[in-house]
Tab-separated table of C-alpha atoms and ligand atoms in Angstrom:
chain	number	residue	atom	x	y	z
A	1	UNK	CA	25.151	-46.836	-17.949
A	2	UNK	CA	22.921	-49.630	-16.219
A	3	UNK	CA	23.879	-51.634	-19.608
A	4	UNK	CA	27.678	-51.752	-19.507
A	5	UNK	CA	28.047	-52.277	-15.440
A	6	UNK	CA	25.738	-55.144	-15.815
A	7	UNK	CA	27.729	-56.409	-18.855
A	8	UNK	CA	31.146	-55.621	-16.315
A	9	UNK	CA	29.515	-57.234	-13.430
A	10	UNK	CA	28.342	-60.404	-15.130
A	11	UNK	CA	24.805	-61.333	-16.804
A	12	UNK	CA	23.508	-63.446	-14.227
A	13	UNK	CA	24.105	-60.166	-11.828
A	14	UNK	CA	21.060	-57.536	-12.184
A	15	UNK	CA	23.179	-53.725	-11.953
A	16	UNK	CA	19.702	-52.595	-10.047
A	17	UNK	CA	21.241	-49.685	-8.240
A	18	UNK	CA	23.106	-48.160	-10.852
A	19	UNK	CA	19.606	-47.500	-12.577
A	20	UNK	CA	18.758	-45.411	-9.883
A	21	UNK	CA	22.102	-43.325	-10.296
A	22	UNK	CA	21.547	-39.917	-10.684
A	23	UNK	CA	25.332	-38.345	-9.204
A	24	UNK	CA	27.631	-37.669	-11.073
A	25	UNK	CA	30.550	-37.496	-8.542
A	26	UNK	CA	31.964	-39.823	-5.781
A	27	UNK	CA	34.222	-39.071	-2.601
A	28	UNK	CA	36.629	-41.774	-1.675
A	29	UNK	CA	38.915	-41.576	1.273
A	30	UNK	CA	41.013	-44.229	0.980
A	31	UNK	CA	44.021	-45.474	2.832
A	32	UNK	CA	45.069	-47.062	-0.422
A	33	UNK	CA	47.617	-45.854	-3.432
A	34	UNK	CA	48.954	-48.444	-5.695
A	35	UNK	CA	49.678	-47.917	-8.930
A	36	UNK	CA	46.702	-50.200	-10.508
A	37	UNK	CA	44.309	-48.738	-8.921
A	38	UNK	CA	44.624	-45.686	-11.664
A	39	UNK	CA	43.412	-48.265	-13.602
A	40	UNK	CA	40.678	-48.858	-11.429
A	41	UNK	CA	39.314	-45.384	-10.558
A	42	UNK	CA	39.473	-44.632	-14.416
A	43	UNK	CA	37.475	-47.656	-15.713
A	44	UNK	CA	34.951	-46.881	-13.121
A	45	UNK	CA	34.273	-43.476	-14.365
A	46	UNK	CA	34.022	-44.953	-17.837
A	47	UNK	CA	31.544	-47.168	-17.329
A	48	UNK	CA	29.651	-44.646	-14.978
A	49	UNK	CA	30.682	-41.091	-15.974
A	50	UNK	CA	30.791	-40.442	-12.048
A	51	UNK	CA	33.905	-38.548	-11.505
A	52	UNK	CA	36.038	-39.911	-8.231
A	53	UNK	CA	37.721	-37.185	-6.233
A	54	UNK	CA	40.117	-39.160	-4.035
A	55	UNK	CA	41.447	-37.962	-0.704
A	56	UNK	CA	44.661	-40.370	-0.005
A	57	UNK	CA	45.999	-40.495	3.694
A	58	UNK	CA	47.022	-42.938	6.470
A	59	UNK	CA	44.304	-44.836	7.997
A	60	UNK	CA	44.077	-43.892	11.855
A	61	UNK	CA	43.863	-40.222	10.299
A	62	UNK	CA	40.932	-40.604	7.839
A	63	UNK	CA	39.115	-42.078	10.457
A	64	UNK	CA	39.674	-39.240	12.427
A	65	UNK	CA	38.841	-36.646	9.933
A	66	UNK	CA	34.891	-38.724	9.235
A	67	UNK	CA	34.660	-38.311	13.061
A	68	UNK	CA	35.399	-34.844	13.276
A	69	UNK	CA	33.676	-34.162	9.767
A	70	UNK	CA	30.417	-35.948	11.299
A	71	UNK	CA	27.323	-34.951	9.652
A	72	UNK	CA	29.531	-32.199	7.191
A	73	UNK	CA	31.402	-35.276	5.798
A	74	UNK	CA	31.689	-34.783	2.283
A	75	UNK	CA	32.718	-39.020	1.887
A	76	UNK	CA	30.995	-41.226	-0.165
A	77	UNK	CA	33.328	-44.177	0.617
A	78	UNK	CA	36.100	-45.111	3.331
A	79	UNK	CA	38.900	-47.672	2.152
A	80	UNK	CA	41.071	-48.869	3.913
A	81	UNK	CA	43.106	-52.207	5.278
A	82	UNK	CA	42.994	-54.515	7.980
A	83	UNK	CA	39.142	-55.693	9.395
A	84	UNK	CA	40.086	-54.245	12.956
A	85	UNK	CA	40.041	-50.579	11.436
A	86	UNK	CA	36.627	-51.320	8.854
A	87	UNK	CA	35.181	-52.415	12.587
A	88	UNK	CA	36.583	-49.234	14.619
A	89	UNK	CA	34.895	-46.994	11.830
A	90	UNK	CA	31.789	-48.520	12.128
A	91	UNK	CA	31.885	-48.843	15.942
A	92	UNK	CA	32.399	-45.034	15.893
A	93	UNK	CA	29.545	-44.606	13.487
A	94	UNK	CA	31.014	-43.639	10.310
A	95	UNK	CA	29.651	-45.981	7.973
A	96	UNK	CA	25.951	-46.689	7.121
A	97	UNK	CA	24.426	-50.122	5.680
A	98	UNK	CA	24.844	-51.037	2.358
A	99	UNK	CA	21.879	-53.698	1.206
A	100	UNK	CA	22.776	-54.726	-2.770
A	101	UNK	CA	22.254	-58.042	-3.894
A	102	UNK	CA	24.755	-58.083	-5.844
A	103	UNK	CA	27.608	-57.587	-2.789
A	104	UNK	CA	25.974	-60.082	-0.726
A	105	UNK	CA	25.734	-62.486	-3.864
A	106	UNK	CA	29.568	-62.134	-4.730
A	107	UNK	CA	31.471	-61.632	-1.536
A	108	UNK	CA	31.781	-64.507	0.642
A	109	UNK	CA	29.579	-63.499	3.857
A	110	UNK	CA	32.473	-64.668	6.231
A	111	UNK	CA	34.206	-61.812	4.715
A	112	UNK	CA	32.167	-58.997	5.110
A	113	UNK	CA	29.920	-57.413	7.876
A	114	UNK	CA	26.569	-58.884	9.431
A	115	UNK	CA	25.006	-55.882	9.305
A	116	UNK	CA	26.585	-54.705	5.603
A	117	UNK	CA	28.363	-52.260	7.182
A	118	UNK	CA	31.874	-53.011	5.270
A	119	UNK	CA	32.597	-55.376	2.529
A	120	UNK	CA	36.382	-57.226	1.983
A	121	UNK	CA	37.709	-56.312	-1.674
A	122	UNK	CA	40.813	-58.417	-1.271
A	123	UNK	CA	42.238	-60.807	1.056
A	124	UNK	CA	46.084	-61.292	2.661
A	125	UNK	CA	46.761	-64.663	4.447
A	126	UNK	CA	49.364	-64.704	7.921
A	127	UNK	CA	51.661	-67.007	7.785
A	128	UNK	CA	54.651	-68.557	8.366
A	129	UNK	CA	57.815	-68.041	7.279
A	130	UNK	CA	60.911	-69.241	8.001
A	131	UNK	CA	65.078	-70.235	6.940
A	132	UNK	CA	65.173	-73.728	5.614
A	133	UNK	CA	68.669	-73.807	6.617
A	134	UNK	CA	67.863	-73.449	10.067
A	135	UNK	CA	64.615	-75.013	10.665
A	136	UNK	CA	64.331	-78.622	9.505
A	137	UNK	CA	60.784	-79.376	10.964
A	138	UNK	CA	59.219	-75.603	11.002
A	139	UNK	CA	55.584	-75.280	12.423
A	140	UNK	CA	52.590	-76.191	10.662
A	141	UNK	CA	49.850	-74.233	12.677
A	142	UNK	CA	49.957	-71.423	14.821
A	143	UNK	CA	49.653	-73.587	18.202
A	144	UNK	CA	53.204	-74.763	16.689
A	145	UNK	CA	54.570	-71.317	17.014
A	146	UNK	CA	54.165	-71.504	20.685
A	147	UNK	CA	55.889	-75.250	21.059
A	148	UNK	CA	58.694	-74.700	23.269
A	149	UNK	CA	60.831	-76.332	20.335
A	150	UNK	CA	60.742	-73.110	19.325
A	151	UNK	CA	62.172	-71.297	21.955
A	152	UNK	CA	63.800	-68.010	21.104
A	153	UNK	CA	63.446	-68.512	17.718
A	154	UNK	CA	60.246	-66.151	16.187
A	155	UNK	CA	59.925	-62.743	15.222
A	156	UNK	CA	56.822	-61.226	15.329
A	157	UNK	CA	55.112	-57.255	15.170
A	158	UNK	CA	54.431	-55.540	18.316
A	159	UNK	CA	50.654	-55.762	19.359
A	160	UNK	CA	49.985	-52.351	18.549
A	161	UNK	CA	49.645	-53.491	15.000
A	162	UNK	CA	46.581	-54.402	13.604
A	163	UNK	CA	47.715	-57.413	11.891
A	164	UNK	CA	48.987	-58.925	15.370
A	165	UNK	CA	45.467	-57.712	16.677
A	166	UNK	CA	43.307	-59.340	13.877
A	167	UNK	CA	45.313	-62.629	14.024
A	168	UNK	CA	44.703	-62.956	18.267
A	169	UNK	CA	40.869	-61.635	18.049
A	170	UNK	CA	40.869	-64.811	15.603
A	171	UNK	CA	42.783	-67.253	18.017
A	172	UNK	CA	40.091	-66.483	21.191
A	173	UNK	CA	37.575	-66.757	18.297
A	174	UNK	CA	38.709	-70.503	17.827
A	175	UNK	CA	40.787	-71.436	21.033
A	176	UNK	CA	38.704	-69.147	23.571
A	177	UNK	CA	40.211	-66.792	25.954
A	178	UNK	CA	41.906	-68.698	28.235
A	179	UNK	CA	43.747	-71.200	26.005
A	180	UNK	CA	44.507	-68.395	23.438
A	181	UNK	CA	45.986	-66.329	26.307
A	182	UNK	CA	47.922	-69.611	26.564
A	183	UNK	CA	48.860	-69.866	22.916
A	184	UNK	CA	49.997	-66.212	23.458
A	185	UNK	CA	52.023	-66.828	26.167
A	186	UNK	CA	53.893	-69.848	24.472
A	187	UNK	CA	54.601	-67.897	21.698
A	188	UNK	CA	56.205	-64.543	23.838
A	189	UNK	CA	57.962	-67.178	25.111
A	190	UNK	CA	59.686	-68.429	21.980
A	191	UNK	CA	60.281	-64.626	20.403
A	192	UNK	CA	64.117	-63.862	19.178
A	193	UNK	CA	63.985	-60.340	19.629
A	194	UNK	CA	61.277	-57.671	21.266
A	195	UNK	CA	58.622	-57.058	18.485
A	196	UNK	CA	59.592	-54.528	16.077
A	197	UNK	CA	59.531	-53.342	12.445
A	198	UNK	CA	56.901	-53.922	9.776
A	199	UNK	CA	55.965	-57.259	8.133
A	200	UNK	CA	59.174	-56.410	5.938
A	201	UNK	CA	61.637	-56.590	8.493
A	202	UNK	CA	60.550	-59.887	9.341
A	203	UNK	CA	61.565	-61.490	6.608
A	204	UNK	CA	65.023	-59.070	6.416
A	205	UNK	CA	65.235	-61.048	9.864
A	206	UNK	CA	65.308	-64.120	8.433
A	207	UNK	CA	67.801	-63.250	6.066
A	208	UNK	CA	70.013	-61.502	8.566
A	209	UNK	CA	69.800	-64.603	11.037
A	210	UNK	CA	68.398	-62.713	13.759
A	211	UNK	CA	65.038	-64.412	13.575
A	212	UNK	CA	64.649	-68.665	11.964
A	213	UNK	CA	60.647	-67.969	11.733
A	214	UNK	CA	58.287	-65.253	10.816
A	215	UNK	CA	55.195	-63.828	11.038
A	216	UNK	CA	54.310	-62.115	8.182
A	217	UNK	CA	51.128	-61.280	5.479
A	218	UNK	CA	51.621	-63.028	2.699
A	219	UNK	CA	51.726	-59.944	0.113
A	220	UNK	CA	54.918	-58.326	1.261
A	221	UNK	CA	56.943	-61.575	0.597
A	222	UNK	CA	54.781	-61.714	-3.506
A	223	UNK	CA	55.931	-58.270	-3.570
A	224	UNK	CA	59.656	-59.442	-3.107
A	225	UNK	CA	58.769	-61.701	-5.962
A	226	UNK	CA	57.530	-58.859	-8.232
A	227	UNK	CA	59.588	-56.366	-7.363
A	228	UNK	CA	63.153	-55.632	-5.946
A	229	UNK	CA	62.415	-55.062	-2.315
A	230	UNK	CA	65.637	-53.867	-0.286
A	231	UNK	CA	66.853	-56.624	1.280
A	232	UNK	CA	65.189	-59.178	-0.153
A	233	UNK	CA	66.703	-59.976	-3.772
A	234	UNK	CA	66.466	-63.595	-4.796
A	235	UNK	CA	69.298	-64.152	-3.271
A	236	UNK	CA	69.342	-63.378	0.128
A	237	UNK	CA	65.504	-65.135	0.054
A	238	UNK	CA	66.979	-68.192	-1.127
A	239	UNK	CA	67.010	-70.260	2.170
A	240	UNK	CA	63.480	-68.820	2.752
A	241	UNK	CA	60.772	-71.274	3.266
A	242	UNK	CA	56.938	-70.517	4.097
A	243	UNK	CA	53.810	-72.674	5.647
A	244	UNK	CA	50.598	-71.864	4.927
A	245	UNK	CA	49.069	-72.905	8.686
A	246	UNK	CA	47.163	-75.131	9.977
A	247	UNK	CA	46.159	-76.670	6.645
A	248	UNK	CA	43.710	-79.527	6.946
A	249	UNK	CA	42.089	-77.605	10.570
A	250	UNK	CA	40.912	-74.317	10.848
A	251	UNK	CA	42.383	-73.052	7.703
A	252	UNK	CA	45.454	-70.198	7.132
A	253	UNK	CA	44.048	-66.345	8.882
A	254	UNK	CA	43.563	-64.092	6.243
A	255	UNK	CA	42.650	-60.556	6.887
A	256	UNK	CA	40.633	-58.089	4.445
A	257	UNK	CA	41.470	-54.944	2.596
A	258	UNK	CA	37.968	-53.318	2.377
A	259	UNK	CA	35.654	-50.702	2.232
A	260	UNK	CA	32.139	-49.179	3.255
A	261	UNK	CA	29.699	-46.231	2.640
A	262	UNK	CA	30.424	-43.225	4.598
A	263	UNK	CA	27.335	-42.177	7.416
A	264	UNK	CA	26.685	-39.164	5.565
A	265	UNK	CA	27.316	-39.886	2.155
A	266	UNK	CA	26.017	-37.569	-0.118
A	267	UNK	CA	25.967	-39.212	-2.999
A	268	UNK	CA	24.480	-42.450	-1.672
A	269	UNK	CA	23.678	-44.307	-5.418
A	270	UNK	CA	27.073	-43.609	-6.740
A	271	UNK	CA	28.311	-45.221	-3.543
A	272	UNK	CA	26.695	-48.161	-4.125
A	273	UNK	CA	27.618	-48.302	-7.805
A	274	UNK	CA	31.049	-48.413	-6.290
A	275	UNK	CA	31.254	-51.021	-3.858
A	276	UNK	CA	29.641	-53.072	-6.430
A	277	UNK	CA	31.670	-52.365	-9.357
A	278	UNK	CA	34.931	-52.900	-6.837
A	279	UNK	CA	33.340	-56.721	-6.369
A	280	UNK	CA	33.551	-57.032	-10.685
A	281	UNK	CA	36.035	-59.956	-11.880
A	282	UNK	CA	37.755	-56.972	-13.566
A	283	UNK	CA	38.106	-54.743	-10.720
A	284	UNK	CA	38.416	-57.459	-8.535
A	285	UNK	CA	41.772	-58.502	-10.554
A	286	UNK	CA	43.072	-54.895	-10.262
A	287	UNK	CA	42.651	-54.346	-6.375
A	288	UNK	CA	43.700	-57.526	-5.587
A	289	UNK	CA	47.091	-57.282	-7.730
A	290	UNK	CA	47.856	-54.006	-6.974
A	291	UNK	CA	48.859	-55.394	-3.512
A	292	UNK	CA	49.289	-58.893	-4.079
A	293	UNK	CA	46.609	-59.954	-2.812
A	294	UNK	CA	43.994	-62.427	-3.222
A	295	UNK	CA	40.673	-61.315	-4.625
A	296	UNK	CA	37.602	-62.444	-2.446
A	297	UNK	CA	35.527	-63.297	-5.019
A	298	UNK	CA	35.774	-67.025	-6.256
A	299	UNK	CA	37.012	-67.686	-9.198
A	300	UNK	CA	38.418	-63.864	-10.445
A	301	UNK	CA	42.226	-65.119	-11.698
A	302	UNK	CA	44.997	-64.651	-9.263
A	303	UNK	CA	48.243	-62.364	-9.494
A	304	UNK	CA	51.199	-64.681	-10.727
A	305	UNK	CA	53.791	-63.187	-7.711
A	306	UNK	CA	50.677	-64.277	-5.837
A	307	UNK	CA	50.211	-67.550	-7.116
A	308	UNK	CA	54.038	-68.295	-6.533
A	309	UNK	CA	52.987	-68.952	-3.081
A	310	UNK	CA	51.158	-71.948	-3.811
A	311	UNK	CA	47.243	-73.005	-3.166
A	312	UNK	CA	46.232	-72.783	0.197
A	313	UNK	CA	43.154	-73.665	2.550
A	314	UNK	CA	41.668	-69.991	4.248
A	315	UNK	CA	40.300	-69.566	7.774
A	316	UNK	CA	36.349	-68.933	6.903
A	317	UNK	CA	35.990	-67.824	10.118
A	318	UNK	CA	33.832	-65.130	9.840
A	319	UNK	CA	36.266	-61.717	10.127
A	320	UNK	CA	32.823	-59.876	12.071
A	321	UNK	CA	32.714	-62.478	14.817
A	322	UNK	CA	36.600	-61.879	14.979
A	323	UNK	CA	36.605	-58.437	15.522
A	324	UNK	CA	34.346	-58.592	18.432
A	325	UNK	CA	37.272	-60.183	20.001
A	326	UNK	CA	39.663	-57.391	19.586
A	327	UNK	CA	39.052	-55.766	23.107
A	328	UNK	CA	39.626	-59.173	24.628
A	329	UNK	CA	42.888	-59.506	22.169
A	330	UNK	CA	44.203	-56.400	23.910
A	331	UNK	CA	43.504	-57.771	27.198
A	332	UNK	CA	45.951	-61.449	26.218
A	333	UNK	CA	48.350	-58.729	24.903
A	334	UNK	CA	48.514	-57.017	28.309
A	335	UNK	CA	48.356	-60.099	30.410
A	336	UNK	CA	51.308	-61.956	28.785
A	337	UNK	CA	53.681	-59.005	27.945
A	338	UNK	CA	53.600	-59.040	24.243
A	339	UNK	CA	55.057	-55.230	23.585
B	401	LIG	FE1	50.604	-54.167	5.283
C-alpha cells in the first residue's frame, strides 16, 4: 500500500502516513460531482483498498448536517468550493488540523490554511470578460472596473455569492477598507443591470447585449469551450473577449476548490491518505479537469479547454488572510448598496 502511493505521489515524497493506515473505509461529504472524479474515487481505492462512501449535496447544507452531526459525525472529509465556505466550516469547528509533510510540501502555502485546517485541490481565476465589439479599450485590473468610463456597462453576481465575497475580502486585503469600499462603490456605480444569475448568465449577458463586461470564474467560460453550454455555442461567444487582471501588479484573484478533515473523523489515517493522494500529479489532473480548473500544484499539466485561456499571472495573496476579511466584505456590501 505505502509502496504504490509513494510511487503515485512521487519518489522524492515519503507516503509516511499511509504506513500507519489501518481503515479500511473513508466518509467524504463533498459538494462536488463531476464526472472525473469516478475516476478519482476509484484509483484511490486501488491504490489503498479503503472503500469511499460518498455523501453528495449542496454546500451550505453539508455544513449544516457536520454541525448538527457534531461529535456523531460519521465524516472523514468535507469538500467543497469557494475558500469563504472551507473558512465558515472551520470557524464553526468542523474540521481538525491536518500536519503531513507531504501537503505542506506540494500545495502552495498561500493556498491553504495557517493552521492546516483546509487545503486548495484546484484553483479558478475571476476575471474579466467582455464584447470586443463593444469595448475597444476594456479594463485591465479590477480598479478599472470601477473607472467611470465604464459607467453602466458591468454585470456582476449579487453579494450573497461567495465568489463576489471572496473577490472583496481580497480587495480590503490589498486596497484596505476604506479605498476598497471605494473601489466598490465605483464599480455599483458602473453595473448594467441589478446583480443576478450565476457566473453563466454573465457571459449569456454579453452575448445578449445587456451587459459589454463581466465578472465571471474562469471555468464556466473553459466549460463553454469543452462542452455545448446553452447559450454559449461558438458562435454567439465569438465577439467575446477576456483579461486576465491586473497582470504585472497584484496578480489575477483566484479562488480554491478544497477540502479538510472532518472534527470527528473516525477514520483519521485514511483521511490523511486522502488529502494527500488528492495533491498527486495524477489526481491533481483529474480534480482540476473535471471542472476546468487549474491544479494548485506546480507543474501537474493543465486541461486543454483550460489552457485555451492563455497563461496568466495569479494573486498569491494568501486566500487565509483573505477570508478574515469576509465580515468586513459584508460590511462594503451593505454600505454601498451592492444587492
Ligand atoms: Fe461555480
Amino acid at each position: 500500500m505505502t509502496r504504490t502511493l509513494a510511487a503515485l505521489l512521487g519518489t522524492t515524497i515519503a507516503a509516511s502516513t499511509l504506513t500507519a493506515a489501518q481503515a479500511q473505509e473513508l466518509n467524504l461529504y463533498s459538494s462536488r460531482h463531476y464526472d472525473t472524479d469516478e475516476r478519482l474515487y476509484s484509483d484511490f481505492t486501488d491504490l489503498t483498498g479503503i472503500t469511499i462512501n460518498r455523501i453528495e449535496g449542496d454546500a451550505d447544507e453539508l455544513i449544516a448536517r457536520l454541525a448538527a452531526e457534531g461529535a456523531n459525525s460519521p465524516a472523514d472529509i468535507f469538500l467543497t468550493v469557494d475558500t469563504s465556505r472551507l473558512q465558515r466550516a472551520a470557524d464553526m469547528g468542523l474540521l481538525q488540523p491536518v500536519e503531513s509533510d507531504i501537503l505542506a510540501e506540494r500545495i502552495p502555502a498561500n493556498l491553504r490554511d495557517d493552521d492546516n485546517l483546509w487545503f486548495g485541490f484546484s484553483q479558478r481565476a475571476r476575471i474579466i470578460f467582455y464584447d470586443m465589439n463593444d469595448v475597444p479599450n476594456p479594463p485591465q485590473t479590477y480598479a478599472d472596473l470601477a473607472d467611470p468610463a465604464y459607467e453602466g456597462m458591468v454585470c456582476s453576481r449579487s453579494s450573497t455569492n461567495v465568489y463576489s465575497q471572496t473577490l472583496m475580502a481580497a480587495m480590503i486585503e490589498h486596497l484596505g477598507q476604506d479605498a476598497a469600499r471605494d473601489w466598490a462603490a465605483g464599480l455599483v456605480a458602473n453595473f448594467a443591470r441589478d446583480p443576478q444569475g450565476g457566473d453563466t448568465d454573465q457571459l449569456r449577458g454579453l452575448v445578449s447585449g445587456e451587459c459589454d463586461i463581466s465578472i465571471s470564474n474562469t471555468y464556466y467560460f473553459a466549460r463553454a469551450l469543452r462542452t455545448d453550454v446553452d447559450g454559449l455555442s461558438a458562435e454567439q461567444r465569438a465577439n467575446i473577449g477576456w483579461v486576465f487582471p491586473d497582470q504585472g501588479g497584484n496578480g489575477a484573484h483566484v479562488n480554491l476548490s478544497g477540502g479538510g478533515m472532518a472534527a470527528h473523523a473516525p477514520n483519521h489515517d485514511a483521511a490523511v491518505a486522502f488529502l494527500e493522494y488528492l495533491a498527486s500529479d495524477q489526481a491533481q489532473s483529474y480534480f482540476a479537469a473535471g471542472n476546468d480548473e487549474y491544479p494548485v500544484v506546480p507543474g501537474v499539466e493543465i486541461a486543454a479547454s483550460v489552457q485555451e485561456l492563455g497563461e496568466f499571472e495569479a494573486d498569491d495573496v494568501s486566500l487565509a488572510a483573505v477570508a478574515a476579511n469576509l465580515p468586513s466584505a459584508q460590511q462594503i456590501f451593505n454600505e454601498v448598496g451592492w444587492e
